[in-house]
Coordinates of C-alpha atoms in Angstrom, one line a residue:
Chain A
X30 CA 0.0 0.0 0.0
X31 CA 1.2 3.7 -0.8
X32 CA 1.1 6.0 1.9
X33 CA -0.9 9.1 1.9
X34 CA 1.9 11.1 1.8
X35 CA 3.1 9.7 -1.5
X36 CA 1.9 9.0 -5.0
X37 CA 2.9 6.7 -7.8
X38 CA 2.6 7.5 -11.7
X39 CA 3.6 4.0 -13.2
X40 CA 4.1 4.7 -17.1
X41 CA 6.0 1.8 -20.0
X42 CA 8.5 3.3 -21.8
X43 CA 6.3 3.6 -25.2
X44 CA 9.1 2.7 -28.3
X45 CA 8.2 6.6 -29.6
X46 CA 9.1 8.1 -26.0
X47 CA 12.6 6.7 -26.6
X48 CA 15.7 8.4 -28.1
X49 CA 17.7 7.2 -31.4
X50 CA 19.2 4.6 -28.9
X51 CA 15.8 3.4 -27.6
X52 CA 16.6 5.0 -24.2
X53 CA 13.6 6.8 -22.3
X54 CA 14.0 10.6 -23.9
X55 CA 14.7 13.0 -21.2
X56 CA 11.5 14.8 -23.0
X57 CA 9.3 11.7 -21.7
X58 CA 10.8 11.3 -18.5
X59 CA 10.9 15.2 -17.6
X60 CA 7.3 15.4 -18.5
X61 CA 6.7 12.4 -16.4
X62 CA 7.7 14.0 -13.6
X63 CA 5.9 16.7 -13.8
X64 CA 2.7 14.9 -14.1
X65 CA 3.5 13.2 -11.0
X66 CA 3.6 15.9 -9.4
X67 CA 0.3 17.4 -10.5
X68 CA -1.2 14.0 -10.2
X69 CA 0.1 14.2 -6.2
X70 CA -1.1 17.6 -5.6
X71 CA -4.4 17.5 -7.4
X72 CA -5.0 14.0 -5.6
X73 CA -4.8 16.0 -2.2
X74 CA -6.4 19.2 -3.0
X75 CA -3.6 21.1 -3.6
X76 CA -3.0 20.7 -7.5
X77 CA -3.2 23.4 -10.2
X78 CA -7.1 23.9 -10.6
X79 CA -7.5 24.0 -7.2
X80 CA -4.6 26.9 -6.9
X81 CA -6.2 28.5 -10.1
X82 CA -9.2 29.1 -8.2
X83 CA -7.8 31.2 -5.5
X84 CA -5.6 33.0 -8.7
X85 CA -2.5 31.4 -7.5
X86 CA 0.1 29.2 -9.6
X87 CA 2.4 26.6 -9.0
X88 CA 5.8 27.4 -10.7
X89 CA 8.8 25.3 -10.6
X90 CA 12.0 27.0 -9.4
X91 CA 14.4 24.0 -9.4
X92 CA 14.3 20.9 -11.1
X93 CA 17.2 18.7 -10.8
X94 CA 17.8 15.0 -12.0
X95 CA 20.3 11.8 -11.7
X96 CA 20.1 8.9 -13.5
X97 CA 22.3 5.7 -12.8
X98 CA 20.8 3.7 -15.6
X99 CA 18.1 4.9 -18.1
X100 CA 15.2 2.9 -18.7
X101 CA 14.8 1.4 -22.3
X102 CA 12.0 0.5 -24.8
X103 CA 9.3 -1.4 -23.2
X104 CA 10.6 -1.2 -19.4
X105 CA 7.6 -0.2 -16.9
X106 CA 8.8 2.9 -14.9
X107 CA 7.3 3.8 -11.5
X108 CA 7.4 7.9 -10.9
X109 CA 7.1 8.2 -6.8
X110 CA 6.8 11.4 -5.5
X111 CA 6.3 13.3 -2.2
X112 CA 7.3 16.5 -0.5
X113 CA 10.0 16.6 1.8
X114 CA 9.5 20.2 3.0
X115 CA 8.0 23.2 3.2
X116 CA 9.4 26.5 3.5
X117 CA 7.8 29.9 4.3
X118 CA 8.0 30.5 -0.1
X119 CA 9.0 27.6 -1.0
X120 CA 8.4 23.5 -0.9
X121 CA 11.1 20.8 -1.9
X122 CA 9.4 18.3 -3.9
X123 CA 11.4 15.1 -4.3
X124 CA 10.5 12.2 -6.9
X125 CA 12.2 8.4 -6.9
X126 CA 12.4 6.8 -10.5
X127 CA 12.1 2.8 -10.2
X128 CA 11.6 0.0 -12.2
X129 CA 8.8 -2.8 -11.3
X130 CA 11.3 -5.0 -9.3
X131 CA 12.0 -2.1 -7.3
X132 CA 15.4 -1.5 -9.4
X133 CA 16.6 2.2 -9.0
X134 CA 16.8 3.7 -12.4
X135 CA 17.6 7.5 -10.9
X136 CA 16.5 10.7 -8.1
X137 CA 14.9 14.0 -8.7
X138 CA 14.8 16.9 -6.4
X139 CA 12.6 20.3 -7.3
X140 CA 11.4 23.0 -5.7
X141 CA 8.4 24.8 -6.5
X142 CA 6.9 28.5 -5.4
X143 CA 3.0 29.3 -5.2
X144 CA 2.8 32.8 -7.5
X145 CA -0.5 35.1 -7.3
X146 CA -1.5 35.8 -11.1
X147 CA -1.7 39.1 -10.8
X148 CA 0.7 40.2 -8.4
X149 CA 3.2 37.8 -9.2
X150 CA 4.3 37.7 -5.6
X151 CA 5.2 34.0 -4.2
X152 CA 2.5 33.1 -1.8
X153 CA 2.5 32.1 1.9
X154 CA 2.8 28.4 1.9
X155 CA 2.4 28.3 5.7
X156 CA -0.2 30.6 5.7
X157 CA -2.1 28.5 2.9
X158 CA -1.7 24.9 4.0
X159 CA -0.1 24.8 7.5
X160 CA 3.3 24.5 8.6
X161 CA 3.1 20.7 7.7
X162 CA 1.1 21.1 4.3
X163 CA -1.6 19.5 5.3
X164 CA -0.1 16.4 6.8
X165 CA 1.6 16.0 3.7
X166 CA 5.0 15.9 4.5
X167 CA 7.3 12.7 4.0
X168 CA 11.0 14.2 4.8
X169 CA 12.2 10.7 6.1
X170 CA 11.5 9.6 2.8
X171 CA 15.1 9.3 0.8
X172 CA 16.4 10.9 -2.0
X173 CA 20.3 10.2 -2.0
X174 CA 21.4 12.6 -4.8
X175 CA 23.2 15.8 -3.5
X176 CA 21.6 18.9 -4.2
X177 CA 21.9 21.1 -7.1
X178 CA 24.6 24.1 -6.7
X179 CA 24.3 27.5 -8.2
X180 CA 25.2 28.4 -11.7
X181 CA 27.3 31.9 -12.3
X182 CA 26.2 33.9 -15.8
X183 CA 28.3 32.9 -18.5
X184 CA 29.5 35.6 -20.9
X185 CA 27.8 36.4 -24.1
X186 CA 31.0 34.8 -25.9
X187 CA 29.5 31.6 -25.4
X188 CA 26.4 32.2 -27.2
X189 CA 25.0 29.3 -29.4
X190 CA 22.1 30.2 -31.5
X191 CA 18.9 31.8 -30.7
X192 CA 15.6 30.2 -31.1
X193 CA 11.9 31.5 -31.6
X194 CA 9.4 29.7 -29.3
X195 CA 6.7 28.3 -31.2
X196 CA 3.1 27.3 -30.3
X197 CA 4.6 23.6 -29.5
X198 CA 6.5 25.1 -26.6
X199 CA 3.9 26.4 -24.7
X200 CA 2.4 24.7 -22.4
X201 CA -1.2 24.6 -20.4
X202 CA 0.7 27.1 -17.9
X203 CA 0.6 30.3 -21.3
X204 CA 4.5 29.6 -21.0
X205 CA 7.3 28.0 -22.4
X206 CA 7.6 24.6 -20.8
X207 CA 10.0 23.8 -18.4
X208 CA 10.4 20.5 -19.8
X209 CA 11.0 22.0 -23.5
X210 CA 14.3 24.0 -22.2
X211 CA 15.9 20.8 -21.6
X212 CA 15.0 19.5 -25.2
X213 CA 16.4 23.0 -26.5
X214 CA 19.4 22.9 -24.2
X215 CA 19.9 18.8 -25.6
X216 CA 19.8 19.4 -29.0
X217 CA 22.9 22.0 -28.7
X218 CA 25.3 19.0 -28.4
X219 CA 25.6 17.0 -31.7
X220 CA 24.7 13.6 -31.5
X221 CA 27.8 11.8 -31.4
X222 CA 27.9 13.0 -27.4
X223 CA 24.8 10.9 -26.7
X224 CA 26.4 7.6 -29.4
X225 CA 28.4 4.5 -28.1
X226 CA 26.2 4.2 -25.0
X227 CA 26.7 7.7 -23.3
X228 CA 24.3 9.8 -22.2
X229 CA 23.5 12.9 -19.7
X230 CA 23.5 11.3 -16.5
X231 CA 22.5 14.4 -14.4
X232 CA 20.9 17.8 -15.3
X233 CA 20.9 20.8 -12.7
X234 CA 18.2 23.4 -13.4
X235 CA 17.2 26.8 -11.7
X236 CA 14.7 28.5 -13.3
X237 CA 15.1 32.3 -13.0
X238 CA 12.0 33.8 -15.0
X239 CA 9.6 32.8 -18.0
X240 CA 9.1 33.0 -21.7
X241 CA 5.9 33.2 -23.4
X242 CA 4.9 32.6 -27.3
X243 CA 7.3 34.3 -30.0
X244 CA 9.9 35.7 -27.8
X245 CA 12.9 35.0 -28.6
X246 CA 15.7 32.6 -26.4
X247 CA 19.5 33.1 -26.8
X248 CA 21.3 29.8 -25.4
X249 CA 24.5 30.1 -24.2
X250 CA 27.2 27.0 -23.6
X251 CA 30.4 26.5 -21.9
X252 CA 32.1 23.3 -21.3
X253 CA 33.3 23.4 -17.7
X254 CA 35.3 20.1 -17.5
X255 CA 35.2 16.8 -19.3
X256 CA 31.7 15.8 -19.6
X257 CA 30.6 19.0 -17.2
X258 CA 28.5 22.0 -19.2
X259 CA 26.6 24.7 -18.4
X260 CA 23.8 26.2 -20.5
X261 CA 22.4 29.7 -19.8
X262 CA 19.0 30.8 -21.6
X263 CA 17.9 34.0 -22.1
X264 CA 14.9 35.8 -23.7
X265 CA 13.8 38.9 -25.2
X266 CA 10.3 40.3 -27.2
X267 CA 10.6 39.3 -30.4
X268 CA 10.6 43.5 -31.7
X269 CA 12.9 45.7 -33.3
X270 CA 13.0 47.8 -30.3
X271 CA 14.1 45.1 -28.0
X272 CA 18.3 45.1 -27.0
X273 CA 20.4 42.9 -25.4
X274 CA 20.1 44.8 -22.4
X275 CA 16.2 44.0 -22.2
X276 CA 17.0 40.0 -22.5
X277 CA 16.1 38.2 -19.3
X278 CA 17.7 35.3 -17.8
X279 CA 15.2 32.8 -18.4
X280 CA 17.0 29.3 -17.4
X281 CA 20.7 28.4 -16.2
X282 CA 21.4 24.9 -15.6
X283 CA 24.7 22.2 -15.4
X284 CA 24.3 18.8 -17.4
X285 CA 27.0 15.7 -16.3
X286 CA 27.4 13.4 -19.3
X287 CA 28.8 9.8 -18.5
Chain B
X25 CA -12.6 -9.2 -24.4
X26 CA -10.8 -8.0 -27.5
X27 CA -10.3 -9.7 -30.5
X28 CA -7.1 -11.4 -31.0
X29 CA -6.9 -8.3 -33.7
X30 CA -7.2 -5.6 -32.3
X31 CA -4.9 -4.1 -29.9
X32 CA -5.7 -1.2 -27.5
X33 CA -3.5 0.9 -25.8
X34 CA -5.1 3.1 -23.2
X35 CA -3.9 6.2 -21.7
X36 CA -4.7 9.2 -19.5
X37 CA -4.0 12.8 -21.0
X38 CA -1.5 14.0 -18.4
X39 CA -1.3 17.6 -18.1
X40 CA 2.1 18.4 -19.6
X41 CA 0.9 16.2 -22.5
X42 CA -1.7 19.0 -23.7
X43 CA -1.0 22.0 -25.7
X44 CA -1.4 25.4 -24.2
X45 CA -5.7 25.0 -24.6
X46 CA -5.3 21.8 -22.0
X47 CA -5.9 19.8 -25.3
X48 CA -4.7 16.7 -25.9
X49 CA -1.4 17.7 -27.9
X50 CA -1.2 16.2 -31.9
X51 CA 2.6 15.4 -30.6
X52 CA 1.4 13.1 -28.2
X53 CA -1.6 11.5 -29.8
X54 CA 0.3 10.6 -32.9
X55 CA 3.0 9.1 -30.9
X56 CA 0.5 7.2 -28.9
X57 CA -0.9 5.9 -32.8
X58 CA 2.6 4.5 -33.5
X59 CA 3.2 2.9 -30.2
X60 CA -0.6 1.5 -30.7
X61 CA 0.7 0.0 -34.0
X62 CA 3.8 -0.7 -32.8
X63 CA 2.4 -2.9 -29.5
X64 CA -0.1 -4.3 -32.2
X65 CA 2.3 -5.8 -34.5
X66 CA 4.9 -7.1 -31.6
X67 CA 1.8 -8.9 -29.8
X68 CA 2.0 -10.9 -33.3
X69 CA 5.2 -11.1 -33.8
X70 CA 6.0 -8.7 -36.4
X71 CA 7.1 -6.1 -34.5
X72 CA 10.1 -4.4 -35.3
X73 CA 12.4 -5.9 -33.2
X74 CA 10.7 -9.3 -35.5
X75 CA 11.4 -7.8 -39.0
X76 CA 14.6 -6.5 -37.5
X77 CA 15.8 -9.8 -37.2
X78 CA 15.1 -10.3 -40.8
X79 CA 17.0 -7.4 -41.6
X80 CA 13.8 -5.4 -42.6
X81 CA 12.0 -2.4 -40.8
X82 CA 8.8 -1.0 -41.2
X83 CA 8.2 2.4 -42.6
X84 CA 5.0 4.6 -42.6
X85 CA 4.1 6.1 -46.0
X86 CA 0.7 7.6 -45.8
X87 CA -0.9 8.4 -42.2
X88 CA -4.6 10.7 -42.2
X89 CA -6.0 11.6 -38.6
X90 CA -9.3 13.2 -38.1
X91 CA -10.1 14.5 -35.1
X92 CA -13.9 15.4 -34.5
X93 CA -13.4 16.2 -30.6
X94 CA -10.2 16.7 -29.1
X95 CA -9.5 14.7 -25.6
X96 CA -8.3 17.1 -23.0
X97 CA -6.4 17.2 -19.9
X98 CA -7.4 14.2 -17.3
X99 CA -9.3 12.5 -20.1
X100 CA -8.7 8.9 -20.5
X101 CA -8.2 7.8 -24.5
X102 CA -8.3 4.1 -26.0
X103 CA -6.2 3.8 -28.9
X104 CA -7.5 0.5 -30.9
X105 CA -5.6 -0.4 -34.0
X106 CA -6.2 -3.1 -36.6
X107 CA -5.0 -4.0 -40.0
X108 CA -7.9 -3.4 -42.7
X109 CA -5.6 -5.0 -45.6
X110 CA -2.3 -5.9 -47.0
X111 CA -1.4 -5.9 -50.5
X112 CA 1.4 -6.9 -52.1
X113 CA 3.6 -4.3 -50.7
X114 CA 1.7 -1.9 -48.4
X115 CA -0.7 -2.7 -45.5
X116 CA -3.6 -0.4 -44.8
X117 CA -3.6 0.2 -41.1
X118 CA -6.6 2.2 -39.3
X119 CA -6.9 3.3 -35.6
X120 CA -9.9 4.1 -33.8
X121 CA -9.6 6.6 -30.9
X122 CA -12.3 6.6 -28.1
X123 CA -13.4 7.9 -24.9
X124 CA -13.4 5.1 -21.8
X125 CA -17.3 6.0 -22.2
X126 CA -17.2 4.7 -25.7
X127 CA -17.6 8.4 -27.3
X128 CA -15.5 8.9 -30.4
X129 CA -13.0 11.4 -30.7
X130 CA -11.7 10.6 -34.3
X131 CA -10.3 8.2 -36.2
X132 CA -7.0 7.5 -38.3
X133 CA -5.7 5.3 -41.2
X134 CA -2.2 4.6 -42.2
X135 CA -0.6 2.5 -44.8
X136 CA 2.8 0.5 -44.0
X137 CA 5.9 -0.5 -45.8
X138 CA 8.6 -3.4 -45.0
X139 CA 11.6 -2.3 -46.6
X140 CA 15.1 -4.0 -46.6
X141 CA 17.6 -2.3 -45.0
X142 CA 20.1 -3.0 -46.9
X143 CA 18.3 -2.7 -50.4
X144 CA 15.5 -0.1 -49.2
X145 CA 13.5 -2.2 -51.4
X146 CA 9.4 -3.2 -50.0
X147 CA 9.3 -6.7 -49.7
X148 CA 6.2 -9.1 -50.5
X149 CA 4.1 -8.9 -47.7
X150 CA 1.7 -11.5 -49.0
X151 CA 4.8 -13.9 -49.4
X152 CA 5.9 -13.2 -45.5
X153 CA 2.9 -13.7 -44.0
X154 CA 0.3 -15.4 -46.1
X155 CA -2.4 -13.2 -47.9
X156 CA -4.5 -13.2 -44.8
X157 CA -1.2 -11.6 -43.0
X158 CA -1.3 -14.3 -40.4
X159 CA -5.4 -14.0 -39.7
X160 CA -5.3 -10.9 -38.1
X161 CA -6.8 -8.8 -41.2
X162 CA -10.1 -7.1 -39.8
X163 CA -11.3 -5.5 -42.8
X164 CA -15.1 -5.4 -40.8
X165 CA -14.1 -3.0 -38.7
X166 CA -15.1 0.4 -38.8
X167 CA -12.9 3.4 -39.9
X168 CA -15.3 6.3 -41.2
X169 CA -12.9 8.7 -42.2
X170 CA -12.3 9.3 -45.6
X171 CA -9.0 8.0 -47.5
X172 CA -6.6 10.8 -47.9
X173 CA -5.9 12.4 -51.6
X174 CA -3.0 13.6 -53.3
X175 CA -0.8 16.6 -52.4
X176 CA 0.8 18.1 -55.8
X177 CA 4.4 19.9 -55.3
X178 CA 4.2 23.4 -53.9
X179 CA 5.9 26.3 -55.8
X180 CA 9.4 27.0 -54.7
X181 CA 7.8 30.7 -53.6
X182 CA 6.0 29.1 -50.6
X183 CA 9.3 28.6 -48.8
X184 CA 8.9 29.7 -45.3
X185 CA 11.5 28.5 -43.5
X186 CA 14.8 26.2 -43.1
X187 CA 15.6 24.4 -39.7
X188 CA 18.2 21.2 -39.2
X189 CA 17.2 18.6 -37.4
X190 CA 18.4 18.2 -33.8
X191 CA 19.0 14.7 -31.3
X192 CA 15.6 15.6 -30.4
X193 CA 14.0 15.0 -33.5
X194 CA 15.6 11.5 -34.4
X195 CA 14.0 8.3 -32.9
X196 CA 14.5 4.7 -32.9
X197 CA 14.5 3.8 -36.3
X198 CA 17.1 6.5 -36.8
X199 CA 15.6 8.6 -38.5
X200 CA 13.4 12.1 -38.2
X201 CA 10.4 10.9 -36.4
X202 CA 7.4 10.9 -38.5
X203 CA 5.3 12.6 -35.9
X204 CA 8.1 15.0 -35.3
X205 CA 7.6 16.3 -38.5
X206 CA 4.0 17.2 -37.5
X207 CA 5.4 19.2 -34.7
X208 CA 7.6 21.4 -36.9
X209 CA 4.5 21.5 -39.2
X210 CA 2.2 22.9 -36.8
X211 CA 4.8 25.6 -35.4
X212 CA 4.4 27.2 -38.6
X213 CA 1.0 28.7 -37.9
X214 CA 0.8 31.7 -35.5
X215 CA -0.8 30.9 -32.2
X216 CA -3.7 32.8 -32.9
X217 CA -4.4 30.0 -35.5
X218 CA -5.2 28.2 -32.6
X219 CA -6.9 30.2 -30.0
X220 CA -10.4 30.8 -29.2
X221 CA -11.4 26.9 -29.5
X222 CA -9.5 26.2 -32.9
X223 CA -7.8 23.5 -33.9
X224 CA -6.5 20.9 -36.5
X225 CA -9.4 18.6 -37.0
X226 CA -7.3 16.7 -39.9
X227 CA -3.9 15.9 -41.5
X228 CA -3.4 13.9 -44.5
X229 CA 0.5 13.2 -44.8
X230 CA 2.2 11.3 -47.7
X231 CA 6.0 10.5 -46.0
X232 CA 8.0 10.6 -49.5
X233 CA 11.4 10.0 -48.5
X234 CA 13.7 9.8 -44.8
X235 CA 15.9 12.6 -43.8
X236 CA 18.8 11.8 -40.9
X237 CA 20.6 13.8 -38.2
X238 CA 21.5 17.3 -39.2
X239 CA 19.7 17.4 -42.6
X240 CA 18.2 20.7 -43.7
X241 CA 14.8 20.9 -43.6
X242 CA 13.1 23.6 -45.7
X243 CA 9.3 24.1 -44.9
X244 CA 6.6 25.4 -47.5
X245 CA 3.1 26.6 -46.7
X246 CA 0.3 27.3 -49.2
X247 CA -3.0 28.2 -48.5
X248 CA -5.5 26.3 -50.5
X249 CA -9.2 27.8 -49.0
X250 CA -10.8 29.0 -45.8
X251 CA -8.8 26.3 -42.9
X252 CA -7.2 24.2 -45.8
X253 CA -3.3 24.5 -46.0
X254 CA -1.1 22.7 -47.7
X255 CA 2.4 21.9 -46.1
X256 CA 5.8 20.0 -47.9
X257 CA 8.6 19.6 -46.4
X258 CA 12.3 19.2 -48.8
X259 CA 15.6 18.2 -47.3
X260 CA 19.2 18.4 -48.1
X261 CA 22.3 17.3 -46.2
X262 CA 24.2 20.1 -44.6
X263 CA 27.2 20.6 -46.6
X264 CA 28.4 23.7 -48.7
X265 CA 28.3 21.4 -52.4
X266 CA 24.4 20.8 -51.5
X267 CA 22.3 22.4 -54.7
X268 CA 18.7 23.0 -54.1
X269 CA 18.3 20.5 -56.8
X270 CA 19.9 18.0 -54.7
X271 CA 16.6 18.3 -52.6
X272 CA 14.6 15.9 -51.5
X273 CA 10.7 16.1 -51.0
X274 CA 10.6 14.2 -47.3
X275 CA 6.4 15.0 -46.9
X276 CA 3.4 16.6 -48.3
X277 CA 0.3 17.5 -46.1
X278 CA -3.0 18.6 -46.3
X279 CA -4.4 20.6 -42.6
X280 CA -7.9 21.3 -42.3
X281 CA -8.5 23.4 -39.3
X282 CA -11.9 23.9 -37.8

């Protein structure tokens, strides 16, 4: 039986939700976890209708993710995930990736703020929900991956490319998808770093503000140490007036390749 | 009980699997179509891991989806797939796409190549299997969708845009992902295109030739009447001695949008 304070989205790793190498795409799996988490917070009266309806949203801050081994075509993956704290802004939400014999395919850790929609102010969480949301908290639960560190701006020298967001990267949020950075930030390595079985092992995300239809996102890259990058995103209004000076940082994250 | 020829995958439209409306997104409906046929075919042992061994793979030439309703977020969607007919080298495939209530959300209908890999040549599907392709033909069942025309060559003046393709967009067989290309397809309308309610109802695609990891893609638009486009899609490898004449036509496509 599943405790309360924990919720299970068990998924098969469809053959079109793999990569070239018929690994589970980091797309899939991303997106997985988020609906884990929206399944776990809608289950207990916490998920985004319910925050909608007092003009609140949930918005993800932190997103980081370790995988040992990725799952392949046809494996059965279980998402668990649970919250192992709250904070007076913030809540650390941490998510277990297993296989049906209990085998430990990777960690995720993420941390999430409650905005108002119109003041875009993060909300009281204790205020909201109590200081132990609800009875909802599981920190003895384990999540053995260290967590994320922070990433320093890199200089515009490393620019990459810019990119228009399109209608497929927005999501039922209005904004560019969380998940969809890390397929942008991907496809900037060529794909002979993900041939003769190697693969990114962990990704460390903060995300510092968001994009919306047509703007535009610059993505910046610096390699850091063998197998160690870190990608920067930023983004501007797609209009002549806009200058580099307007651009927001949007997303900067680490990615560990093994 | 299901007939030993039909195959039904179900799923439940996650949130992060809907477009920004909190519809069911075409990316991951026509994903969920392949992995339908895909399940199908390796429940009867011609899956592609079967004709792999044979050194053969399947390829998708035609695919039409018609969409009357669209599922949306939380909605749970059974994907049954059958084979209508084989000929001597194509198999018609059709899909029917229902609510857990029985209501209809649309149907689709593919047709299926098994090519050599070595040769590229079809092979006799009548001679692999028998012309009864093993018993599982289930030309009774229903698929009340209309067979998909022809889409003539657009003028070299509907060019709209070039993008390569990324890690992201090759899958398993190696190649651009057939549904991919629906992606970059639907990214070339403005958002607006899909706002207040609207949205595809129907694609017709003929899949002319493959394209690989970092090919050019060139994307052409036309509009043929009130919510009818036409769409092709050319490619080229990505080298300086590439001519425009070197291109190859990869799709055509016909979108209604309703």
């Amino acid at each position: 039986m599943e405790s309360s304070k924990k919720q299970t989205l068990s998924i098969k790793v469809d053959p079109f939700n793999t990569d070239f190498a018929k690994r589970w795409s980091w797309m899939s799996l991303g997106k997985t976890l988020l609906n884990a988490a929206e399944l776990h917070a809608k289950n207990r009266g916490f998920g985004m209708y319910n925050v909608n309806s007092e003009n609140c949203t949930w918005v993800l801050s932190r997103l980081c993710v370790e995988i040992f081994e990725m799952p392949v075509v046809w494996d059965t993956v279980n998402v668990c995930t649970w919250i192992e704290n709250i904070y007076r802004l913030f809540t650390d939400r941490n998510f277990s990736i297993k296989g049906a014999d209990g085998k430990v395919y990777g960690y995720a850790r993420s941390i999430w703020a409650l905005i108002d929609y119109t003041t875009r102010e993060p909300q009281n969480l204790e205020q909201m929900y109590g200081d132990d949301f609800g009875g909802f908290l599981a920190p003895e639960e384990e999540c053995p991956i260290r967590k994320q560190g922070r990433v320093k701006p890199l200089d515009n020298d490393c620019w990459v490319k810019d990119i228009k967001s399109e209608y497929s990267d927005i999501d039922l949020n209005g904004h560019v998808n969380s998940i969809k950075y890390i397929e942008h930030i991907m496809d900037l390595f060529p794909m002979s770093d993900y041939e003769n079985g190697r693969n990114m092992s962990r990704i460390e995300i903060a995300y510092m503000s968001e994009s919306y239809y047509s703007d535009i996102l610059s993505l910046y890259k610096k390699k850091i140490d063998d197998d160690v990058y870190e990608v920067e995103v930023r983004g501007r209004k797609d209009d002549s007036d806009s200058t580099l000076s307007q651009m927001n940082t949007l997303v900067r994250c680490k990615l560990f390749f093994k």
